[in-house]
Amino acid sequence: MNLGEVDASTWSSLEAATNDPQSGFRFINLCSVDAAGRPQARMVVLRRVDTAARLLEIHTDTRSPKWLELSHNPFATILGFCASTRVQLRLVGAVRLYSPGSELAEKAWSELSTWTRSTYAGGPPGNELGNDESVPAEVEADGKTFFGVVSFHAESLDWFELRSADNRRAVFGYSHLGAVMAARWINP
Ligand SMILES: Cc1cc2nc3c(=O)[nH]c(=O)nc-3n(C[C@H](O)[C@H](O)[C@H](O)COP(=O)(O)O)c2cc1C
């Protein structure tokens, strides 16, 4: 594979993962920075990919710590690993948050299954179980009130392929419109 092929295969694997629960990149690690400047990481489902714009879309509860962290500091990193191809992807960039009621959140919500919708209908994530008196039952019943979309724009990609003899690693830089601005092999 040449550098162009590495970039293309990375983004086609990410796109494929949004439709394939078995894909190694279906679940990715979203890392943010909290108010104390500490790194925070958690697994999320990769919901949608726009290769041309270098966007990755994630759904979350707007009452969660990650939403608060990202609204104060939009810089984020996404880390993924596919065990079958032994490829690690580290994407560094920034997010835009689409709050409940925004066009993008409305559209994404309309495409969710009933079961997935129900996962947003409980008490605030992170609150002690059974301590949700502050949320009126009628608000809690409709998870849409808390449903937000995180749109992550990749500014760079660090691609690492773990091989038995000769590991390979390449880095790519993307413009704000998503064009490849730089690509080079580096020592693993
Ligand atoms: C496999 C897996 C997938 C997950 N997908 C999501 C997701 O798509 N969105 C989400 O908000 N949380 C998801 N979670 C839960 C998060 O990892 C996390 O525990 C939760 O959102 C609270 O994160 P926070 O306290 O950093 O906001 C997932 C957890 C696992 C184990």
Coordinates of C-alpha atoms and ligand atoms in Angstrom, one line a residue:
M1 CA 0.0 0.0 0.0
N2 CA 1.2 3.5 -0.8
L3 CA 0.3 6.5 1.4
G4 CA -2.8 7.4 -0.7
E5 CA -4.0 3.8 -0.3
V6 CA -3.5 3.9 3.4
D7 CA -5.5 7.0 3.7
A8 CA -8.3 5.7 1.5
S9 CA -8.5 2.3 3.2
T10 CA -8.6 4.0 6.6
W11 CA -11.6 6.0 5.7
S12 CA -13.4 3.2 3.9
S13 CA -12.9 1.0 7.0
L14 CA -14.4 3.8 9.2
E15 CA -17.3 4.2 6.8
A16 CA -17.9 0.4 6.7
A17 CA -17.8 0.3 10.6
T18 CA -21.0 2.4 10.8
N19 CA -22.9 -0.4 9.2
D20 CA -21.1 -3.4 10.6
P21 CA -21.4 -4.2 14.3
Q22 CA -18.5 -6.8 13.9
S23 CA -16.1 -4.2 12.6
G24 CA -13.1 -3.4 14.7
F25 CA -13.8 0.3 14.4
R26 CA -17.5 0.1 15.3
F27 CA -16.5 1.0 18.9
I28 CA -13.9 3.7 19.2
N29 CA -12.4 5.6 22.1
L30 CA -13.3 9.2 22.4
C31 CA -10.9 11.2 24.5
S32 CA -11.6 14.7 25.8
V33 CA -9.9 17.0 28.4
D34 CA -11.8 17.8 31.6
A35 CA -11.9 21.1 33.5
A36 CA -8.8 20.1 35.5
G37 CA -6.9 19.5 32.3
R38 CA -7.0 15.7 32.8
P39 CA -7.5 13.4 29.8
Q40 CA -10.8 11.5 29.9
A41 CA -11.5 8.5 27.6
R42 CA -14.6 6.3 26.9
M43 CA -15.8 3.9 24.3
V44 CA -18.5 5.2 21.9
V45 CA -20.3 3.8 18.9
L46 CA -19.2 5.2 15.5
R47 CA -22.5 6.3 14.0
R48 CA -21.7 8.1 10.8
V49 CA -18.6 9.0 8.7
D50 CA -18.2 11.7 6.1
T51 CA -14.9 10.9 4.4
A52 CA -14.7 14.0 2.2
A53 CA -15.1 16.3 5.2
R54 CA -13.1 14.0 7.5
L55 CA -16.0 13.9 10.0
L56 CA -16.9 11.2 12.5
E57 CA -20.3 11.3 14.2
I58 CA -21.1 10.1 17.7
H59 CA -24.3 10.1 19.7
T60 CA -24.5 10.9 23.4
D61 CA -26.5 12.2 26.3
T62 CA -26.1 15.9 26.8
R63 CA -26.2 15.5 30.6
S64 CA -23.0 13.4 30.4
P65 CA -19.6 14.7 31.6
K66 CA -18.2 14.2 28.1
W67 CA -20.7 16.7 26.7
L68 CA -19.8 19.3 29.3
E69 CA -16.1 18.7 28.8
L70 CA -16.4 19.0 25.0
S71 CA -18.5 22.2 25.3
H72 CA -15.7 23.8 27.3
N73 CA -12.8 22.4 25.3
P74 CA -13.6 21.1 21.8
F75 CA -10.2 19.4 21.3
A76 CA -10.5 15.7 21.2
T77 CA -8.7 12.5 20.1
I78 CA -10.3 9.4 18.7
L79 CA -8.5 6.1 19.1
G80 CA -9.4 2.9 17.3
F81 CA -7.9 -0.6 16.9
C82 CA -9.1 -3.3 14.5
A83 CA -7.9 -6.7 15.8
S84 CA -8.3 -8.4 12.4
T85 CA -6.1 -6.0 10.4
R86 CA -4.0 -5.0 13.5
V87 CA -4.3 -1.4 12.6
Q88 CA -4.4 1.4 15.2
L89 CA -5.9 4.8 14.2
R90 CA -5.3 7.9 16.2
L91 CA -7.3 10.9 14.9
V92 CA -6.7 14.3 16.5
G93 CA -9.1 17.1 16.0
A94 CA -12.0 19.1 17.4
V95 CA -15.7 18.6 17.8
R96 CA -18.8 20.6 17.1
L97 CA -21.7 19.8 19.3
Y98 CA -25.3 19.6 18.0
S99 CA -27.7 20.1 20.9
P100 CA -31.2 18.6 21.3
G101 CA -33.5 20.4 18.8
S102 CA -30.8 21.1 16.3
E103 CA -31.5 19.9 12.7
L104 CA -28.7 17.3 12.9
A105 CA -29.8 15.9 16.3
E106 CA -33.5 15.8 15.1
K107 CA -32.4 13.9 11.9
A108 CA -30.2 11.5 13.8
W109 CA -32.9 10.9 16.4
S110 CA -35.5 10.1 13.7
E111 CA -33.3 7.3 12.4
L112 CA -32.7 5.6 15.8
S113 CA -34.4 2.4 16.8
T114 CA -36.9 2.4 19.7
W115 CA -34.5 0.5 21.8
T116 CA -31.6 3.0 21.2
R117 CA -34.0 5.9 21.9
S118 CA -34.9 4.3 25.3
T119 CA -31.3 4.4 26.4
Y120 CA -31.6 8.2 26.6
A121 CA -34.7 8.1 28.7
G122 CA -33.2 7.3 32.1
G123 CA -31.7 9.5 34.8
P124 CA -28.6 11.7 34.2
P125 CA -25.5 9.5 33.3
G126 CA -23.1 9.3 36.2
N127 CA -25.7 10.1 38.9
E128 CA -26.1 7.6 41.7
L129 CA -28.7 5.0 40.9
G130 CA -32.2 5.9 42.2
N131 CA -31.2 9.5 42.8
D132 CA -33.0 11.1 39.9
E133 CA -35.8 13.0 41.7
S134 CA -34.7 16.2 40.0
V135 CA -35.8 15.0 36.6
P136 CA -39.5 15.2 36.1
A137 CA -40.9 11.8 34.9
E138 CA -42.5 13.3 31.8
V139 CA -39.2 14.8 30.7
E140 CA -37.3 11.6 31.5
A141 CA -39.7 9.6 29.5
D142 CA -38.6 11.3 26.3
G143 CA -34.9 10.8 25.8
K144 CA -34.9 13.1 22.8
T145 CA -34.6 16.0 25.3
F146 CA -31.1 14.8 26.1
F147 CA -30.0 13.5 22.8
G148 CA -27.0 15.2 21.3
V149 CA -24.6 14.6 18.3
V150 CA -20.9 15.0 18.6
S151 CA -19.4 15.8 15.2
F152 CA -15.6 15.2 15.3
H153 CA -13.4 16.8 12.6
A154 CA -10.1 15.0 12.1
E155 CA -7.1 17.3 11.6
S156 CA -4.6 14.5 11.6
L157 CA -4.3 10.8 11.4
D158 CA -1.6 8.6 12.9
W159 CA -1.9 5.2 11.3
F160 CA 0.0 2.3 12.8
E161 CA 0.0 -1.3 11.4
L162 CA 1.3 -4.0 13.8
R163 CA 3.1 -6.7 11.8
S164 CA 5.2 -9.6 13.0
A165 CA 8.4 -8.3 11.5
D166 CA 8.2 -4.8 10.2
N167 CA 5.6 -2.5 11.8
R168 CA 4.5 0.4 9.6
R169 CA 3.4 3.9 10.6
A170 CA 2.2 6.9 8.6
V171 CA 0.9 10.3 9.4
F172 CA -1.6 12.5 7.5
G173 CA -2.7 16.1 7.9
Y174 CA -6.1 17.3 6.7
S175 CA -7.3 20.8 5.8
H176 CA -10.4 22.2 7.4
L177 CA -12.2 21.2 4.3
G178 CA -10.9 17.6 4.5
A179 CA -8.2 17.6 1.8
V180 CA -5.0 15.7 2.5
M181 CA -2.4 18.4 3.1
A182 CA 0.5 16.2 4.2
A183 CA 1.3 12.5 4.2
R184 CA 4.5 10.7 5.2
W185 CA 5.9 7.5 6.5
I186 CA 7.5 7.7 9.9
N187 CA 9.4 5.3 12.1
P188 CA 7.0 3.1 14.1
Ligands
LIG1 C1 -19.0 -0.7 23.7 C2 -19.5 0.6 24.3 C3 -20.1 1.5 23.5 C4 -20.6 2.7 24.0 N1 -21.1 3.6 23.2 C5 -21.5 4.8 23.7 C6 -22.0 5.8 22.8 O1 -22.1 5.7 21.6 N2 -22.3 7.0 23.3 C7 -22.2 7.3 24.7 O2 -22.5 8.4 25.1 N3 -21.7 6.3 25.5 C8 -21.4 5.1 25.1 N4 -20.9 4.2 25.9 C9 -20.7 4.5 27.3 C10 -19.5 5.3 27.5 O3 -18.3 4.6 27.3 C11 -19.4 6.0 28.9 O4 -19.3 5.0 29.9 C12 -20.6 6.9 29.2 O5 -21.0 7.5 28.0 C13 -20.2 8.0 30.2 O6 -19.1 8.7 29.7 P1 -18.7 10.1 30.4 O7 -18.9 10.0 31.8 O8 -17.2 10.3 30.0 O9 -19.5 11.2 29.7 C14 -20.4 2.9 25.4 C15 -19.8 2.0 26.2 C16 -19.3 0.8 25.7 C17 -18.7 -0.2 26.6

